[in-house]
PDB file of C-alpha atoms in Angstrom:
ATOM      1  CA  UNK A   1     -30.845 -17.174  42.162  1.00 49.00           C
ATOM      2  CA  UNK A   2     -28.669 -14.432  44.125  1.00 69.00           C
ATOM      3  CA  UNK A   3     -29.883 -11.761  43.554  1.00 74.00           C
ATOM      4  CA  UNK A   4     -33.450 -10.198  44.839  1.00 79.00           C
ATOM      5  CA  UNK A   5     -34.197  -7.048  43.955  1.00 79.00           C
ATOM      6  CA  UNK A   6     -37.646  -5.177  44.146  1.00 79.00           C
ATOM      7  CA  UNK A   7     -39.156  -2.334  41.822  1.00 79.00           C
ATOM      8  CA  UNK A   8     -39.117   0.337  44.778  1.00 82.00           C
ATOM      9  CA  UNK A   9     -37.338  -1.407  47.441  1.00 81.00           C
ATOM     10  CA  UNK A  10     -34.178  -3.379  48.474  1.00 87.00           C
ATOM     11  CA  UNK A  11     -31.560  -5.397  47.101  1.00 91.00           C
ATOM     12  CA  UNK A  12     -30.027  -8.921  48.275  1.00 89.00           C
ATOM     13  CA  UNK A  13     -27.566 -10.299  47.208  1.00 88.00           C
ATOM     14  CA  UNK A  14     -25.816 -13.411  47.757  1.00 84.00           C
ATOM     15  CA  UNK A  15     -23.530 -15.793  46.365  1.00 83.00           C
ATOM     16  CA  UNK A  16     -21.054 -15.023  43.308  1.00 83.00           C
ATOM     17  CA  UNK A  17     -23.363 -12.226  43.375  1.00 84.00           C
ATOM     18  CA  UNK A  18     -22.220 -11.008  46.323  1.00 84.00           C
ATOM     19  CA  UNK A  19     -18.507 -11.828  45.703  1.00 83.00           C
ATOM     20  CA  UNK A  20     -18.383  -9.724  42.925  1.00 85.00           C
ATOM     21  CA  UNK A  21     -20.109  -6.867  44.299  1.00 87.00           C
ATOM     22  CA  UNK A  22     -17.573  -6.732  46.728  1.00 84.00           C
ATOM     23  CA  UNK A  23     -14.883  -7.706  44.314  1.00 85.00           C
ATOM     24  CA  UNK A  24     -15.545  -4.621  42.592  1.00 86.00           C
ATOM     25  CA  UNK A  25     -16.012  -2.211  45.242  1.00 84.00           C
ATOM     26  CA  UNK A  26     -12.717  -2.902  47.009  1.00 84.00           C
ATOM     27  CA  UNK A  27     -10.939  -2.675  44.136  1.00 87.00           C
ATOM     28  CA  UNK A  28     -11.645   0.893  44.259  1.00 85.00           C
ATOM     29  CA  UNK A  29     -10.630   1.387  40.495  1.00 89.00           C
ATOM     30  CA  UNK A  30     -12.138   4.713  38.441  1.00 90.00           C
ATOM     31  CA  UNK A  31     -14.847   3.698  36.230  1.00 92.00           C
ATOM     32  CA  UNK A  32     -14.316   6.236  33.250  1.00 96.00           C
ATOM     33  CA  UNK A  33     -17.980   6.198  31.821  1.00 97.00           C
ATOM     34  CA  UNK A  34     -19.290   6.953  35.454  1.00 97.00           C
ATOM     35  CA  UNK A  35     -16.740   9.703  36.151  1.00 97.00           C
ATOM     36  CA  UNK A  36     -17.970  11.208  32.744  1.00 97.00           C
ATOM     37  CA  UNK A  37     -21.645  10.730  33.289  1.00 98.00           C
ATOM     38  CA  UNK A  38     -21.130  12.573  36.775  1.00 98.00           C
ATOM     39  CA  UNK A  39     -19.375  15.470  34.498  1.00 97.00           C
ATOM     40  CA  UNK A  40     -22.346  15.761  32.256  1.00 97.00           C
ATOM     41  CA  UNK A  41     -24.845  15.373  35.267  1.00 98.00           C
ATOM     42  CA  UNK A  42     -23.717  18.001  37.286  1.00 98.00           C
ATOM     43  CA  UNK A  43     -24.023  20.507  34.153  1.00 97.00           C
ATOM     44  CA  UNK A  44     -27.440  19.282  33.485  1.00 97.00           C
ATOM     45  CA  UNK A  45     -28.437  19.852  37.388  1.00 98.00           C
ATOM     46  CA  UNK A  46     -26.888  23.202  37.091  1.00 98.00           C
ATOM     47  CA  UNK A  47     -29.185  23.888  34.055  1.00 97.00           C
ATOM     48  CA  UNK A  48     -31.963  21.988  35.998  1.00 97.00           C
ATOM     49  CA  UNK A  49     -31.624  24.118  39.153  1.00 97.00           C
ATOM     50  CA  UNK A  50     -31.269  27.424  37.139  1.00 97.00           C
ATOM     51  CA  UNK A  51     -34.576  26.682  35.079  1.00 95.00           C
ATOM     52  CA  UNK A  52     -32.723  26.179  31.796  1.00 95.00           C
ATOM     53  CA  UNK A  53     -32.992  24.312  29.018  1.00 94.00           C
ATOM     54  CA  UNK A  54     -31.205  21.237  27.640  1.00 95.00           C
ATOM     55  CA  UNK A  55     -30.191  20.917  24.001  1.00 92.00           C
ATOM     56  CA  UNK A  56     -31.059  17.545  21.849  1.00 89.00           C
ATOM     57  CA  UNK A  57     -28.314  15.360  21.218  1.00 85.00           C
ATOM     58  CA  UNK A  58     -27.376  15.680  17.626  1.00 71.00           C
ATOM     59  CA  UNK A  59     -27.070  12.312  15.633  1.00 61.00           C
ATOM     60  CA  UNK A  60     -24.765  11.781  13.366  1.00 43.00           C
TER      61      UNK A  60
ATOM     62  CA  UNK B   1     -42.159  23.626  15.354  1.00 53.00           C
ATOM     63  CA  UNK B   2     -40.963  21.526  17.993  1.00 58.00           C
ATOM     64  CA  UNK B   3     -38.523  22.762  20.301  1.00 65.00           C
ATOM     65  CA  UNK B   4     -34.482  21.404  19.719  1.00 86.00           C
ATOM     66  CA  UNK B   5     -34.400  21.214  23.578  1.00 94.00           C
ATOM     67  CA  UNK B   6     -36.064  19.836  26.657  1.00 96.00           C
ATOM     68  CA  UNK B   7     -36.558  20.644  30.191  1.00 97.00           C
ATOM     69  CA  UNK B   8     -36.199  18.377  33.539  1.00 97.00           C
ATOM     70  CA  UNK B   9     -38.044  18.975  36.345  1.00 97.00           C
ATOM     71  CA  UNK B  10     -40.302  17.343  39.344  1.00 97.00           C
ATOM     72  CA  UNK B  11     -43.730  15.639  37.840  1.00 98.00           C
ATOM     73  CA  UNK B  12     -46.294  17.817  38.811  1.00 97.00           C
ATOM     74  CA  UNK B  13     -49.479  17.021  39.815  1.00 96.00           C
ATOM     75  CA  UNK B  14     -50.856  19.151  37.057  1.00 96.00           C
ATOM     76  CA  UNK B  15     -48.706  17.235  34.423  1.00 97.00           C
ATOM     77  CA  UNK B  16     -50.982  15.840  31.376  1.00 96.00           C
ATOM     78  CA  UNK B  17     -49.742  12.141  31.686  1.00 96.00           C
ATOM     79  CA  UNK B  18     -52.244  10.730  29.583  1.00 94.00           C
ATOM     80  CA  UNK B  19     -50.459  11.336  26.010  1.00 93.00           C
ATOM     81  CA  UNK B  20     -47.177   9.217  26.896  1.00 95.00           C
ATOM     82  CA  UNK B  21     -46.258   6.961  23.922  1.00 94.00           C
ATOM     83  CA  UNK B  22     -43.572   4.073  24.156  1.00 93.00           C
ATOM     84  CA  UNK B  23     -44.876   1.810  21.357  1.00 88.00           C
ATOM     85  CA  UNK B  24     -43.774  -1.401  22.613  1.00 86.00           C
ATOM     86  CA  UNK B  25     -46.500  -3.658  24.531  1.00 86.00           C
ATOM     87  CA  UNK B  26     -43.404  -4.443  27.031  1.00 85.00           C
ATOM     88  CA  UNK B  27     -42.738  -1.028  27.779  1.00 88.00           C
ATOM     89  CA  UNK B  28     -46.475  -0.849  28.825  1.00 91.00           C
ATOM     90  CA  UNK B  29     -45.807  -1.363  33.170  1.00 92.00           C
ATOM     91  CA  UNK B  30     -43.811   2.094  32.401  1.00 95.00           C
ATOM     92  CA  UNK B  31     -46.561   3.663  30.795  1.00 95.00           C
ATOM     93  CA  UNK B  32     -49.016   2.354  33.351  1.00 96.00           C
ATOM     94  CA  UNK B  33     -46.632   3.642  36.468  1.00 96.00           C
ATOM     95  CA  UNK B  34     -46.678   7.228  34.864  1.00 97.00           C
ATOM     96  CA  UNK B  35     -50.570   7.497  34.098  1.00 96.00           C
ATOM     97  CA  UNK B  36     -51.548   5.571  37.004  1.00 97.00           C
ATOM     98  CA  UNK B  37     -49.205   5.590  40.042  1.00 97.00           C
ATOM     99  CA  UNK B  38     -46.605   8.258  39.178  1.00 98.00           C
ATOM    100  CA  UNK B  39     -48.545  11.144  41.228  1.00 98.00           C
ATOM    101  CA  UNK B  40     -49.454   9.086  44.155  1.00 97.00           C
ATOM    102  CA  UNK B  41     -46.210   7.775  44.848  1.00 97.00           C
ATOM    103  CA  UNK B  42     -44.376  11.335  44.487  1.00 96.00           C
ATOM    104  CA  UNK B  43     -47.145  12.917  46.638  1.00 96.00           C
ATOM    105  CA  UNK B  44     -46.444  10.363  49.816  1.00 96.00           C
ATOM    106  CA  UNK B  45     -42.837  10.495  49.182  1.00 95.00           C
ATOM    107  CA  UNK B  46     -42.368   6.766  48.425  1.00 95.00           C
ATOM    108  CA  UNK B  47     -40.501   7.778  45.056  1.00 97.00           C
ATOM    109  CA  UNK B  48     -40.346  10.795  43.289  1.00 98.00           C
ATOM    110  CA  UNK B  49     -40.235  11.314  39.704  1.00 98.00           C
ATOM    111  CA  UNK B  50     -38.377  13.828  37.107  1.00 98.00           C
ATOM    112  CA  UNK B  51     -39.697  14.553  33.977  1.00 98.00           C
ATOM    113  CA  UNK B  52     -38.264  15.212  30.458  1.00 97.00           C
ATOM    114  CA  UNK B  53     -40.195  18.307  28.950  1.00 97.00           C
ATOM    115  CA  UNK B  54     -40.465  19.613  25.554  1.00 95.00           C
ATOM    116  CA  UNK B  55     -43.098  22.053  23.907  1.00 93.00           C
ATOM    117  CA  UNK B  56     -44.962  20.963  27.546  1.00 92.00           C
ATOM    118  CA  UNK B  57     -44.920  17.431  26.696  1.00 95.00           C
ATOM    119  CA  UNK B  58     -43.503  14.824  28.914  1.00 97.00           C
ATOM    120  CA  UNK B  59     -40.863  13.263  26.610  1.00 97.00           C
ATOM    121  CA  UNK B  60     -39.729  11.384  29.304  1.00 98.00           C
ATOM    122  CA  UNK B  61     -38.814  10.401  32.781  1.00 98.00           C
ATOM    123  CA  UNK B  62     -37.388   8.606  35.391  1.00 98.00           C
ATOM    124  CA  UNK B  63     -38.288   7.530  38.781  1.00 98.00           C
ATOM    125  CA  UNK B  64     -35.952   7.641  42.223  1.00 98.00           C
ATOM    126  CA  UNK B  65     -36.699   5.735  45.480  1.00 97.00           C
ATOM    127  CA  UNK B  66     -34.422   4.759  48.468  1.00 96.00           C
ATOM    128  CA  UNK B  67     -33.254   1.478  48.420  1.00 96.00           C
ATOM    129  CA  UNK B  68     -30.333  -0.526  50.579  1.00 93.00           C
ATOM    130  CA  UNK B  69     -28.115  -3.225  49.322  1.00 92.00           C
ATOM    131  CA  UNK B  70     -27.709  -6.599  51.508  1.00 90.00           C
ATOM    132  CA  UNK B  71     -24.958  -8.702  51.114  1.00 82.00           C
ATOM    133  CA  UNK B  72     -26.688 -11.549  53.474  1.00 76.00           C
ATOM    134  CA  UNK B  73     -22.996 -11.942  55.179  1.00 68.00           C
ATOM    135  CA  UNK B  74     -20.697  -9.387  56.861  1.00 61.00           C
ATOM    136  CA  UNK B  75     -18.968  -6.840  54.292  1.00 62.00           C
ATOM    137  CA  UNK B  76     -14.939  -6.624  53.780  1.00 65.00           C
ATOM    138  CA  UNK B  77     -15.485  -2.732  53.203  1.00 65.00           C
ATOM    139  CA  UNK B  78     -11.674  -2.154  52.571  1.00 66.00           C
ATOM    140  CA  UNK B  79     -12.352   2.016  52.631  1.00 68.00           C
ATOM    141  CA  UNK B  80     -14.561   1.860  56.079  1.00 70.00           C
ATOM    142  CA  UNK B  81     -13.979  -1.120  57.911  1.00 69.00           C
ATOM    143  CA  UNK B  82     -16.694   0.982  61.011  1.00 66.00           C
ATOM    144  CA  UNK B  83     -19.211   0.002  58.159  1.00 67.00           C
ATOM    145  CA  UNK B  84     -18.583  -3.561  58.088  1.00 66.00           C
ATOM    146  CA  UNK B  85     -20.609  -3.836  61.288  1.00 64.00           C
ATOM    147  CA  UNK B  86     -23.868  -2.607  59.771  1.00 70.00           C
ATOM    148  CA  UNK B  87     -26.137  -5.003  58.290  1.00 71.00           C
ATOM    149  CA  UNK B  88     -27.019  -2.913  54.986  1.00 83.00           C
ATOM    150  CA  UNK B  89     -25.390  -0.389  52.661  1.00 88.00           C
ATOM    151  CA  UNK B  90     -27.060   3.110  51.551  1.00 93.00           C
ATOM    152  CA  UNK B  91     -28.335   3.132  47.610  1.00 96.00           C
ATOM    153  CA  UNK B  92     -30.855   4.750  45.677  1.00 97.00           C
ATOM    154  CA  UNK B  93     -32.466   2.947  43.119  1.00 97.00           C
ATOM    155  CA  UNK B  94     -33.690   3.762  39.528  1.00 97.00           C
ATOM    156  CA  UNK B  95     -36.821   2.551  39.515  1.00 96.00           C
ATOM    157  CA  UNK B  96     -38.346   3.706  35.931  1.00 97.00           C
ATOM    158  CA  UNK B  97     -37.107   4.683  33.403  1.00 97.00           C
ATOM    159  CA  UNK B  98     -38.441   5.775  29.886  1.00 97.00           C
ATOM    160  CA  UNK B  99     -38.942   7.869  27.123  1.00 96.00           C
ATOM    161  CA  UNK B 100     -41.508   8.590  24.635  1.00 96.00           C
ATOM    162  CA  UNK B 101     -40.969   6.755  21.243  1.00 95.00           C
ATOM    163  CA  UNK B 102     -41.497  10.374  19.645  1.00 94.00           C
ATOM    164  CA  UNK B 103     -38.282  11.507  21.218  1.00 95.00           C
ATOM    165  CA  UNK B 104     -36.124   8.396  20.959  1.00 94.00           C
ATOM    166  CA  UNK B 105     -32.243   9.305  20.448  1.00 93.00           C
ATOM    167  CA  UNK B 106     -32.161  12.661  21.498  1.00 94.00           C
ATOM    168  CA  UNK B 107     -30.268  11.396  24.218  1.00 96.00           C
ATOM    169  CA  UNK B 108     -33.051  12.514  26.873  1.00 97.00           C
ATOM    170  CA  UNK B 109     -32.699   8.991  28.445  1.00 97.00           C
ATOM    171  CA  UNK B 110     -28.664   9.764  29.165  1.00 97.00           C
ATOM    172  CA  UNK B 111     -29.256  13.082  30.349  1.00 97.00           C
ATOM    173  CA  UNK B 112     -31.971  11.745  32.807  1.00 98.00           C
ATOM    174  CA  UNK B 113     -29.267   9.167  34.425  1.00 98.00           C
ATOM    175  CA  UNK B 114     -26.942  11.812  34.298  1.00 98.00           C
ATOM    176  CA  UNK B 115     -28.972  13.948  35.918  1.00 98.00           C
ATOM    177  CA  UNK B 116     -29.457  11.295  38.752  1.00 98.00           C
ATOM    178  CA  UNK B 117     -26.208  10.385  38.870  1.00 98.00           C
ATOM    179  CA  UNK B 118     -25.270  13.869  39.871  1.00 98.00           C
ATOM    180  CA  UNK B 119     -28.232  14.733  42.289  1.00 98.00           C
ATOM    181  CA  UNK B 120     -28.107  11.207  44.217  1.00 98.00           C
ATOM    182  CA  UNK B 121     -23.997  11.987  44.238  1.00 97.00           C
ATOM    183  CA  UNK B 122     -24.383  15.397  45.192  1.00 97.00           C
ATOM    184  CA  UNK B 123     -27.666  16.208  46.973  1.00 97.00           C
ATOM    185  CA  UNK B 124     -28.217  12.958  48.215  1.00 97.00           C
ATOM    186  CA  UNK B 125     -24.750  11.303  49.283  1.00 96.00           C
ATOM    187  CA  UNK B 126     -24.075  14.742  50.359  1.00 94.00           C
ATOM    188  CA  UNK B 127     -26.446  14.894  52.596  1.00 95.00           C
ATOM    189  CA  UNK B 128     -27.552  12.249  54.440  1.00 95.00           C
ATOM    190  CA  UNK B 129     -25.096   9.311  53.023  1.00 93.00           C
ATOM    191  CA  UNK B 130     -25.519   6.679  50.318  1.00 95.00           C
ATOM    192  CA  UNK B 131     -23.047   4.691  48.787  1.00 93.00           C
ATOM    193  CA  UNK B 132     -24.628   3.386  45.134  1.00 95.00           C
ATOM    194  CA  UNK B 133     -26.754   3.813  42.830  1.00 97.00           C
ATOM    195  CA  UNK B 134     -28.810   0.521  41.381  1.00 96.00           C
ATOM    196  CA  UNK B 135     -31.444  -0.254  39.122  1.00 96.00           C
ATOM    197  CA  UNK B 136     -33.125  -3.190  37.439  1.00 93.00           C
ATOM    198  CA  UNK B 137     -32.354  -3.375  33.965  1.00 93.00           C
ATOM    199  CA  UNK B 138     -34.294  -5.246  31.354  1.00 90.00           C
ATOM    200  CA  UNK B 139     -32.024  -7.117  29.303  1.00 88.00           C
ATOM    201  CA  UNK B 140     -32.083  -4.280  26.213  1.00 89.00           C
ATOM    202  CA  UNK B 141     -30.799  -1.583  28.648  1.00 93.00           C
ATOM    203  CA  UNK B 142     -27.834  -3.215  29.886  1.00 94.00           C
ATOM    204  CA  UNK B 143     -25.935  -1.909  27.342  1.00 95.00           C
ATOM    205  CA  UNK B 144     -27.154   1.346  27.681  1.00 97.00           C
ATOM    206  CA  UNK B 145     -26.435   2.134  31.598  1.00 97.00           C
ATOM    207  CA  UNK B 146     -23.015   0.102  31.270  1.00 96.00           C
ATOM    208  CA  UNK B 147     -21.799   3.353  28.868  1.00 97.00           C
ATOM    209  CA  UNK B 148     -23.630   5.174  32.029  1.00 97.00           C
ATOM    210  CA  UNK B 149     -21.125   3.755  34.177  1.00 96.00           C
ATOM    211  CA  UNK B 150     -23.075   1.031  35.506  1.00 96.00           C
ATOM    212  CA  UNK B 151     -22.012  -2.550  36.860  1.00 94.00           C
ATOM    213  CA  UNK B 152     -24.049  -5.582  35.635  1.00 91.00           C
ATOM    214  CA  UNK B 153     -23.152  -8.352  38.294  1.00 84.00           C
ATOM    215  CA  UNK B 154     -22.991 -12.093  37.178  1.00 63.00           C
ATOM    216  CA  UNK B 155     -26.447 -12.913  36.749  1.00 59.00           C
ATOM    217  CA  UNK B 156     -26.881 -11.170  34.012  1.00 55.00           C
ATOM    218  CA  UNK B 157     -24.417 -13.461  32.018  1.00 53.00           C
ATOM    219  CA  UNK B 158     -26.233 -16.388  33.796  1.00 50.00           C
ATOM    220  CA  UNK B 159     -29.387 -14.668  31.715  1.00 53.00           C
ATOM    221  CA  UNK B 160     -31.758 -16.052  34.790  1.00 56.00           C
ATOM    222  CA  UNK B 161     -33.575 -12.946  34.818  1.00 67.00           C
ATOM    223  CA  UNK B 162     -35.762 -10.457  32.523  1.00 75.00           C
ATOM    224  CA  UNK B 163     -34.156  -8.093  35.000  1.00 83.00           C
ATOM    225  CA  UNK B 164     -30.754  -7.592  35.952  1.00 88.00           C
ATOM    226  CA  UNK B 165     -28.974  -5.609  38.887  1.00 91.00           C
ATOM    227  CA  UNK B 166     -26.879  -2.922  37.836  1.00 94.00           C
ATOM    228  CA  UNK B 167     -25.135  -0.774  40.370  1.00 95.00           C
ATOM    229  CA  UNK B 168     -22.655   2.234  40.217  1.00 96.00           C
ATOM    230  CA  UNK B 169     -20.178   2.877  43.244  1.00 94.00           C
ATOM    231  CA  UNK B 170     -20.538   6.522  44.004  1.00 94.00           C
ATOM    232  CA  UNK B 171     -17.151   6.838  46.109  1.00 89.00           C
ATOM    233  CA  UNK B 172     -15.490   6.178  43.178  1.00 86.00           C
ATOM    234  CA  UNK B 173     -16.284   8.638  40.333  1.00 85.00           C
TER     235      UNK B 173
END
């Protein structure tokens, strides 16, 4: 096992575990869904921090 | 009628908790954490908690805590090589995460991440430093917080685990 991770605490990580987290942070490359869920987030914390509301996503 | 919209905020300890459904006996830890430990935990700043609201009814929520990632040997941290000399690296962790099984797919789950995405980027990183965001995932959300923009490292394919790390890299949004 390499990872250890608790509920409401720390991580460890070790082994290919490790490798890959660092793999993937040096690489340093744009993660499109992340950049996008910022985006949305900070218009939500606007709305949060004005006291507004948040529409429900429409399906289909 | 029930409102089209929701509301995010702090739990408060006046919050009704008591009528949160999930429907799912293996969601039931998440239900117990909200009735049960939710309050306590916000009120001596161990983690603190943001709830979904609609109509006044906690549709869902999701729970933030510190948390530090250790890579058990020295870093290569190509962007801060100073950084390399610490022992740990900065995160905040998702700790819970859920929403009622009356408002499934309304995408109050996504906005919740997104929300915390944005605050720990933001307010938090902003502040006082932190360099990721992390959470453990049970196997049915992986797919969900990898369109968040989360990592799942290899474990997960190794399926050892109910859980499995996820992590975002904040410096790189």
């Amino acid at each position: 096992m390499a990872i250890k991770s608790s509920t409401f605490g720390r991580v460890e990580l070790n082994g290919s575990d490790a490798d890959k987290f660092l793999q993937i942070m040096n690489e340093r490359k744009i993660n499109p869904r992340a950049s996008a869920a910022l985006k949305r987030g900070r218009e939500i914390l606007k709305r949060v921090t004005e006291g507004q509301s948040i529409e429900f996503k429409h399906n289909g | 009628m029930v409102e089209p919209s929701f509301y995010i905020r702090k739990l408060d300890q006046d919050d009704n908790v008591q009528h949160f459904k999930l429907g799912n006996e293996a969601f039931l830890p998440l239900k117990t954490f909200l009735q049960k430990q939710a309050k306590a935990f916000q009120q001596s700043n161990v983690a603190q908690t943001y709830v979904a609201l609609t109509d006044g009814i906690i549709a869902g929520f999701i729970t933030l805590t510190c948390s530090e990632i250790d890579l058990q040997e020295n870093y290569d941290l190509s962007d801060c090589s100073h950084a390399n000399n610490y022992e740990y690296l900065p995160a905040v962790k998702i700790a819970r995460l859920a929403v009622d099984s009356r408002f499934r797919d309304k995408g109050i789950g996504s906005a919740l991440v997104d929300f915390a995405i944005a605050l720990i980027r933001d307010r938090v990183a902003d502040s006082v430093g932190c360099r990721f965001v992390v959470t453990d995932a049970k196997i049915e959300a992986v797919e969900f917080y990898e369109k968040q923009g989360f990592t799942a490292l290899n474990s997960y394919k190794a399926d050892v685990s109910d859980y499995h790390l996820m992590f975002l890299d904040l410096d790189i949004l």
